[in-house]
Coordinates of C-alpha atoms and ligand atoms in Angstrom, one line a residue:
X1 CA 173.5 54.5 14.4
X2 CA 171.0 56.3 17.1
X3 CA 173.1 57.6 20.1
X4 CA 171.3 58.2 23.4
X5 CA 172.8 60.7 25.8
X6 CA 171.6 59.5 29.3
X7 CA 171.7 60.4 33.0
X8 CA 172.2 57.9 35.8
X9 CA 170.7 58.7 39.2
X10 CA 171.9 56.3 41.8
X11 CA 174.5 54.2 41.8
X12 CA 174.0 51.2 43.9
X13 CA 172.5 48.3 43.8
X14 CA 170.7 48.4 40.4
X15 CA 172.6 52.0 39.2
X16 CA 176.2 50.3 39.5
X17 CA 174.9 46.7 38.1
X18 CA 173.3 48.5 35.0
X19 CA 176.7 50.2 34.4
X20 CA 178.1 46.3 34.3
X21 CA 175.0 45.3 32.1
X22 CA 176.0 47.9 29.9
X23 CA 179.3 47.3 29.5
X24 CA 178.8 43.7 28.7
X25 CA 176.3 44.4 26.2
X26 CA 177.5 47.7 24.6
X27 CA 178.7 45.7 21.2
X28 CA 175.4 43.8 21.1
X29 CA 173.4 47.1 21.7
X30 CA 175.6 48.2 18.9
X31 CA 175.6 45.9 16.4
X32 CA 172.2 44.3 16.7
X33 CA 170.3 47.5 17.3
X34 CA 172.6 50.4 16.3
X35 CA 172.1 51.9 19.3
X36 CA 175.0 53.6 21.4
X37 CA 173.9 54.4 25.0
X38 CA 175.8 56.8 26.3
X39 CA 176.4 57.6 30.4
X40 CA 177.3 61.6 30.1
X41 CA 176.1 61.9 33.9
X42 CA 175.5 60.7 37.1
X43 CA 174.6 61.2 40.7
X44 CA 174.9 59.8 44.0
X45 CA 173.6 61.1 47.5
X46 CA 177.3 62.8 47.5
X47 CA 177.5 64.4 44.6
X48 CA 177.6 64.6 40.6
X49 CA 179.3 64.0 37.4
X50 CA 178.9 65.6 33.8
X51 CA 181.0 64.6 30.7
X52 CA 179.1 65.7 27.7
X53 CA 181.2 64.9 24.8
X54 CA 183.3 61.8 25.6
X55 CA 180.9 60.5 28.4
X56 CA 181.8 59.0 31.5
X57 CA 183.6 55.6 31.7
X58 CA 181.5 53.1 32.6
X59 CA 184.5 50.7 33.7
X60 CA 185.6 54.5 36.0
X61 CA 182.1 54.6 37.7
X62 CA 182.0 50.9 38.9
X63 CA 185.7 51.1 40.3
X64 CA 184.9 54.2 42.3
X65 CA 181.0 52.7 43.4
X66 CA 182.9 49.5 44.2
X67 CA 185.6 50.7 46.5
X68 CA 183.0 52.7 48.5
X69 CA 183.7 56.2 47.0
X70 CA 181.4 58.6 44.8
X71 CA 180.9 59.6 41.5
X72 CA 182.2 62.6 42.6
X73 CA 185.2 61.7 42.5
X74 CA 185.2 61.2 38.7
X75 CA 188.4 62.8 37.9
X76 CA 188.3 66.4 35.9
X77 CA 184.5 66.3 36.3
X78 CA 182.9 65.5 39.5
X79 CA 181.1 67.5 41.8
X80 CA 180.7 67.4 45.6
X81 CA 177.6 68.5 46.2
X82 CA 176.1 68.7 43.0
X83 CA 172.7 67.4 43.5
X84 CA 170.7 65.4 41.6
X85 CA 168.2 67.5 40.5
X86 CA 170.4 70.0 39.7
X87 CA 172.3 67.9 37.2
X88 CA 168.8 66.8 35.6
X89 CA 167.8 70.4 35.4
X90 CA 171.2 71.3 34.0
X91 CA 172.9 68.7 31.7
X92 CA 172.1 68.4 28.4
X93 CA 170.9 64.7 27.6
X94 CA 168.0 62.2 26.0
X95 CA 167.1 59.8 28.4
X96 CA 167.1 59.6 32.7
X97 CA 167.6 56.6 34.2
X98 CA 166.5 57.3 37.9
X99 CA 167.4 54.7 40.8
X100 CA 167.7 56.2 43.7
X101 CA 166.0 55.2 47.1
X102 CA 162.2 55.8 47.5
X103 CA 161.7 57.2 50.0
X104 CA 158.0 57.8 50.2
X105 CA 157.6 59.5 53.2
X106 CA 160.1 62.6 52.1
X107 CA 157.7 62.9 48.9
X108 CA 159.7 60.6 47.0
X109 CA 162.6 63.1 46.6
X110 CA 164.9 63.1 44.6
X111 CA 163.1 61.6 42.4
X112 CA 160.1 63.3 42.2
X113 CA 162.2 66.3 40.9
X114 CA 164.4 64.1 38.9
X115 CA 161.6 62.6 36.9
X116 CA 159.3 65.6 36.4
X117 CA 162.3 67.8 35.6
X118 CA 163.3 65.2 33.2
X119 CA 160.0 65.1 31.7
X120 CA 159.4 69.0 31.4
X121 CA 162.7 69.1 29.7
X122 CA 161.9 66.4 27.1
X123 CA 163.5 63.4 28.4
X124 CA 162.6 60.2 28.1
X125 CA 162.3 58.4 31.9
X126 CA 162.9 54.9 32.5
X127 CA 162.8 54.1 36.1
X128 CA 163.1 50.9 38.9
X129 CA 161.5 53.1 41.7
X130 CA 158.6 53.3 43.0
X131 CA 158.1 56.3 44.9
X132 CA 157.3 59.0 41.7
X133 CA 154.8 56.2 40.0
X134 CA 153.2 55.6 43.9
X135 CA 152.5 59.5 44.7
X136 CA 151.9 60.3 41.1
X137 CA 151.2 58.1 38.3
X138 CA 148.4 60.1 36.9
X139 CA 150.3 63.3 36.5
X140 CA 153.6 61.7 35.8
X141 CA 151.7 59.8 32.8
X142 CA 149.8 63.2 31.8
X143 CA 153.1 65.0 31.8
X144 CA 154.8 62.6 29.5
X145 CA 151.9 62.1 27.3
X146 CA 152.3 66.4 26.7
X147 CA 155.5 66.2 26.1
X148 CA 155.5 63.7 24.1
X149 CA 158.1 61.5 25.9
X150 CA 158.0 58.1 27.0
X151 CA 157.6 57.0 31.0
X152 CA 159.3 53.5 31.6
X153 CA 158.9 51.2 35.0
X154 CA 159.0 47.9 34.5
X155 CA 161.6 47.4 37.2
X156 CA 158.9 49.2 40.2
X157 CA 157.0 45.4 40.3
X158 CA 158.5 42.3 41.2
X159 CA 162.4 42.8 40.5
X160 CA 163.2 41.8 37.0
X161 CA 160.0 39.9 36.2
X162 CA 157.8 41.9 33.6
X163 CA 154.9 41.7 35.2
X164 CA 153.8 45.2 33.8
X165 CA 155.1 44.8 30.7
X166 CA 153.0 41.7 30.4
X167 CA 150.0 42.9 32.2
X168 CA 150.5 46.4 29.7
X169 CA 151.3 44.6 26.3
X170 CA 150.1 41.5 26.3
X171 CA 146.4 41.6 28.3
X172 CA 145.5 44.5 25.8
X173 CA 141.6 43.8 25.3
X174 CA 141.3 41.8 28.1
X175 CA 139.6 42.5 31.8
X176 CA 141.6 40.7 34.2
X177 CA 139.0 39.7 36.9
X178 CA 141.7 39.2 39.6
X179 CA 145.3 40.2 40.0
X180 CA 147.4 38.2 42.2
X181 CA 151.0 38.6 42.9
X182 CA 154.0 37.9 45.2
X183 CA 156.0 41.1 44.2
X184 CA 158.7 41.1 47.2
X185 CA 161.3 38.6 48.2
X186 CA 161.9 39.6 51.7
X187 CA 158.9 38.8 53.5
X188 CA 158.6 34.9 51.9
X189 CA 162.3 34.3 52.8
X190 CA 161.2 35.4 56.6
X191 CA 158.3 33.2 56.9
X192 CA 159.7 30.5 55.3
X193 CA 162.5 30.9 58.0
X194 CA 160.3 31.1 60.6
X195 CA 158.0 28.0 59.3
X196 CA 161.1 25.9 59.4
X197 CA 161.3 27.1 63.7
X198 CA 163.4 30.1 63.5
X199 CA 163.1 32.9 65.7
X200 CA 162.0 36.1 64.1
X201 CA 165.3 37.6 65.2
X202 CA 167.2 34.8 63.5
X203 CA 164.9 34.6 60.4
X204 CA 165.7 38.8 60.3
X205 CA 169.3 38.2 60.3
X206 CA 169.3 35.4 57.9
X207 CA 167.4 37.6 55.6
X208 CA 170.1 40.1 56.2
X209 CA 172.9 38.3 55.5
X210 CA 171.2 37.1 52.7
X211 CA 170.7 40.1 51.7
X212 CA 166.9 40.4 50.9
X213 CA 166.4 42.9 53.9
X214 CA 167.5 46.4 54.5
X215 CA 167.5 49.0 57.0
X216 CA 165.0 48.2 59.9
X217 CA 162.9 46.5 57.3
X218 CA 159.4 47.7 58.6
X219 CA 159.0 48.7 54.5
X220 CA 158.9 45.2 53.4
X221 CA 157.6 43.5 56.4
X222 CA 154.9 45.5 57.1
X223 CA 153.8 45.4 53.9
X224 CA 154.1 48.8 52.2
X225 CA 156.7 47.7 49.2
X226 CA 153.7 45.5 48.3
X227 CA 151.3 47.8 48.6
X228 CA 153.2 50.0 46.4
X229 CA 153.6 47.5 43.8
X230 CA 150.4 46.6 43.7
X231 CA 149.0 50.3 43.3
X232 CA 151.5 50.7 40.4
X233 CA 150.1 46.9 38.6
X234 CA 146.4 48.4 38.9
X235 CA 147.3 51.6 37.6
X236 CA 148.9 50.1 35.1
X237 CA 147.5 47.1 34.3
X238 CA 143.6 47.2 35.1
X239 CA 143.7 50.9 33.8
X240 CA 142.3 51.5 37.8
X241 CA 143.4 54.9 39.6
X242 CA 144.1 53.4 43.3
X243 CA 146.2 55.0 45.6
X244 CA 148.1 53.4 48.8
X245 CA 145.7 54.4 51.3
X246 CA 143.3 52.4 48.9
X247 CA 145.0 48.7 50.1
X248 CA 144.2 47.1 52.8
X249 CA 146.9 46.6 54.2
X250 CA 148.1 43.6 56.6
X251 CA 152.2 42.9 56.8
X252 CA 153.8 39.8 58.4
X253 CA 155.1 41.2 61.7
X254 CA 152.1 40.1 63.7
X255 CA 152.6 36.9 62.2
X256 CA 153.0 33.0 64.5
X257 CA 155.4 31.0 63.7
X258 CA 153.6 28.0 65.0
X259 CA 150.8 29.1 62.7
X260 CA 153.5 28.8 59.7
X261 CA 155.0 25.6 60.6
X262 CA 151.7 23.7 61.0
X263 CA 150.9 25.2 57.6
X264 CA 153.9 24.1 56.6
X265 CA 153.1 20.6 57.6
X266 CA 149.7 20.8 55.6
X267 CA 152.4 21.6 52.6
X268 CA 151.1 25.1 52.2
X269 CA 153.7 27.6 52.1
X270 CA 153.0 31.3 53.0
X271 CA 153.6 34.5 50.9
X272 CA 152.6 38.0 51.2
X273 CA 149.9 38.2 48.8
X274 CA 148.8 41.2 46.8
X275 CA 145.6 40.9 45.3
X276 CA 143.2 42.9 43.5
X277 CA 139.8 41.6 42.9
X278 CA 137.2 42.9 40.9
X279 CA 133.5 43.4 42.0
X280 CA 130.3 43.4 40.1
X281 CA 130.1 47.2 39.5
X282 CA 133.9 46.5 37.8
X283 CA 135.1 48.2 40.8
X284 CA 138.9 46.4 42.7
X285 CA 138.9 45.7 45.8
X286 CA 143.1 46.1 47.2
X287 CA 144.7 44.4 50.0
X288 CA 148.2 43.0 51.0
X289 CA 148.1 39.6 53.5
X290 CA 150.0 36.7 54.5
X291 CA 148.4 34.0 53.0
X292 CA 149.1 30.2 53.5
X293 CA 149.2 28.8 49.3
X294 CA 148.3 25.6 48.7
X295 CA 150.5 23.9 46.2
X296 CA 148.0 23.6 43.5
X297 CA 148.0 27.6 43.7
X298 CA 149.6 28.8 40.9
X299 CA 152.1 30.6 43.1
X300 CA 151.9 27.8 45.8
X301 CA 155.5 26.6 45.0
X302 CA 157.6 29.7 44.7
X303 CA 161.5 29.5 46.1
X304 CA 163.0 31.8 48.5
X305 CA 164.2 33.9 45.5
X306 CA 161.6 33.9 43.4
X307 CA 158.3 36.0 42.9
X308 CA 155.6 35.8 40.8
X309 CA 152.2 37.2 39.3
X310 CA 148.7 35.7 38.2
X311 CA 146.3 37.2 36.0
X312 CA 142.8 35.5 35.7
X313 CA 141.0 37.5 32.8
X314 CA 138.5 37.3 30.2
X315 CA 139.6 36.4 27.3
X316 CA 143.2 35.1 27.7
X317 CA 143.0 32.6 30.0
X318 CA 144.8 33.0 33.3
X319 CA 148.5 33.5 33.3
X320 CA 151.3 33.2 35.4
X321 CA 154.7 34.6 35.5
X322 CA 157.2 33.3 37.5
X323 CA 160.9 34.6 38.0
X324 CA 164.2 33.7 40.0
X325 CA 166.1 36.2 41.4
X326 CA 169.4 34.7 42.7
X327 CA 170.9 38.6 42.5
X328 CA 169.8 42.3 42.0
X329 CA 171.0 41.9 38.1
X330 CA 167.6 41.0 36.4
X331 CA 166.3 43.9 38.3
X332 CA 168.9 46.4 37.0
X333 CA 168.6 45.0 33.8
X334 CA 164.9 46.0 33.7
X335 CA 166.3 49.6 33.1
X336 CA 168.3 48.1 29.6
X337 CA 164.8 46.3 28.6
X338 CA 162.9 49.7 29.2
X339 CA 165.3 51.4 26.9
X340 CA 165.1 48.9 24.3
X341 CA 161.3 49.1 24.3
X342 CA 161.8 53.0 24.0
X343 CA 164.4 52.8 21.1
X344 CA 164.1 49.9 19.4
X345 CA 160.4 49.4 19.3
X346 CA 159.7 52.7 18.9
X347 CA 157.2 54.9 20.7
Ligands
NAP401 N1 167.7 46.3 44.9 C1 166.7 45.8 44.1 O1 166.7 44.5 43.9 C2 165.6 46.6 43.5 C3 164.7 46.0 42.6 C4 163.7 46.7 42.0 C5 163.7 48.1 42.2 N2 164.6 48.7 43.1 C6 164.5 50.1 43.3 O2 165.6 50.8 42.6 C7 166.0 51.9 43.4 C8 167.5 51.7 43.8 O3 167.6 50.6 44.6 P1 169.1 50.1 45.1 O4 168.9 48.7 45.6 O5 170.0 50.3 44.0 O6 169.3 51.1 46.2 P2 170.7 51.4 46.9 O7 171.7 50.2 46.8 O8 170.4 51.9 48.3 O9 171.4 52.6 46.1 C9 170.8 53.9 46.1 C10 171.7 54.8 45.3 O10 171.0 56.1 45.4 C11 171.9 57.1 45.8 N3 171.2 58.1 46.5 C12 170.7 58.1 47.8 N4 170.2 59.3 48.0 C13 170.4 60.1 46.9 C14 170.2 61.5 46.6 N5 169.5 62.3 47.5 N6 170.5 61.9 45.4 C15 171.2 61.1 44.5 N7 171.4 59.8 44.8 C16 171.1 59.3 46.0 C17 172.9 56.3 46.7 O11 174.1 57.1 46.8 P3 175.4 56.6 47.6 O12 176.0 55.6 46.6 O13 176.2 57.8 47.7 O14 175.0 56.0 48.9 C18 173.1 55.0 46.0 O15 174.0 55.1 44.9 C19 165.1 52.0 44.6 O16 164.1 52.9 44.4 C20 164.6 50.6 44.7 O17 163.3 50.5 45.3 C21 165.5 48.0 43.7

């Protein structure tokens, strides 16, 4: 039995839903992998919590998440205002799960001092954001590598789809001529709203109560979540150092609608497309568009919940990966399958 002492930064969306995920597969972690995963801390943007030798109850840090309140709260052992990076450079523990917001233009902090300080102390990192991998995947990588540690983000790309994993594992020995993906749900649920005669205020609020938008949404409509995404897959994947200011970048806020419904009418459908193409001297070229697919396009038929990515390469063929994401719960569970591939399949 191997147990892993972890820290949990964030606890919304995806921090809270991996709590559930964990709970509902603690005896299966257990039993099929002898592996107990162990919460002994968390954080929120309110404060802390540390319980190294029972842990913290997972069941205890959904009810309090749930009714609105924070983990500081955690009886006999929560903070106010114990910061997160604190508690990482603090607690004593094996593994940081980091899922906080990303909040690029602020450095990506926390997280940026999460994930190093994790990494300097000999953690192991698995993490759903993108804002460390965006500003620093090089040194992040180069860091781990020293320390001998492992650097998980399978969650950063396209929600619960494993389109690194896939593009990491499974392309090995392969040069993938062009990368093409639909890596955000938000701005395909807008156009298709606004193909079928919305206004863009109405197709922003239905995406709101839907729940695939947040904030003012100028991150995902503009483009920049895709951009991000896509600069993490060519890191990754093509093994290609690109930066953001590298993609050319259009978003879907200077978009028609009467340009999407009479697409709509040819049956094409329109997606934000992030694409990286490679040119004779083996150099990408990046950009982020709206692009009308025809249905014989391999993402030409995506739902409003789903995303996708191609890979046309060499040797393999060209494949595409398709997910549904009806909820945020495939995402969080990207954090579980990074563990796994951490523990279980060993380093
Ligand atoms: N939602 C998705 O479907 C999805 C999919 C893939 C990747 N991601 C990525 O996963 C990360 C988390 O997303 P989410 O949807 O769970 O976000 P969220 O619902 O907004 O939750 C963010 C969590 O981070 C906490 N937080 C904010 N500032 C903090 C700070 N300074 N220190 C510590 N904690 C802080 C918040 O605290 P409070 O609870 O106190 O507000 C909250 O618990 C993001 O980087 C996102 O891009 C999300």
């Amino acid at each position: 039995m191997q147990t892993v002492r972890f820290l949990l930064i964030g606890l919304g969306n995806l921090g809270r839903r991996f709590c559930e995920v964990l709970r509902e597969k603690n005896d299966l972690l257990l039993h099929r992998y002898g592996l107990d995963l162990r919460l002994v801390g968390a954080a929120d943007s309110r404060g802390a919590a540390y319980e190294p030798a029972l842990g913290l109850n997972l069941r205890e840090v959904v009810r309090l998440k749930e009714s609105g309140g924070t983990i500081a709260d955690y009886p006999g052992v929560g903070e106010r205002g114990w910061a997160a990076p604190e508690l990482v450079a603090e607690a004593e523990a094996d593994l940081l799960l980091e899922a906080s917001p990303v909040n690029l233009e602020q450095g990506a902090e926390p997280a940026m001092t999460c994930v190093r300080t994790a990494l300097q102390r000999g953690m192991d990192v698995v993490t759903p954001n993108k804002g460390p991998l965006v500003l620093a995947y090089q040194a992040l990588h180069e860091l781990a590598a020293e320390q001998g540690v492992a650097l998980r983000f399978d969650g950063t790309v396209a929600g619960g789809l494993p389109a690194l994993n896939i593009g990491q594992r499974d392309l090995r020995g392969a040069v993938v001529h062009r990368l093409e993906a639909v890596p955000n749900l938000c701005t395909g649920y807008v156009m298709d709203m606004l193909a079928e005669g919305l206004s863009w205020q109405e197709a922003t609020e239905r995406a709101r109560t839907e729940g695939v938008l947040e904030g003012n949404g100028s991150w995902d409509l503009e483009g920049w979540d895709a951009a991000a995404k896509l600069v993490i897959l060519t890191n990754a994947v093509l093994g290609y150092p690109a930066r953001l200011e590298d993609v050319d970048r259009t978003g879907i806020t200077g978009l028609d609608g009467g340009e999407l419904q009479v697409a709509r009418e040819r049956g094409e459908r329109y997606r934000l497309l992030a694409r990286a193409e490679q040119d004779e001297d083996g150099a990408y070229a990046l950009s982020v568009a709206p692009v009308p697919l025809a249905p014989e396009h391999p993402l030409g038929r995506l739902g409003r919940k789903q995303m996708g990515v191609v890979y046309a390469t060499d040797i393999y063929g060209t494949i595409t990966a398709i997910i549904d994401e009806p909820s945020p719960v495939p995402s969080a569970a990207t954090m579980l399958r990074d563990v796994l591939d951490i523990y279980v399949e060993g380093r």
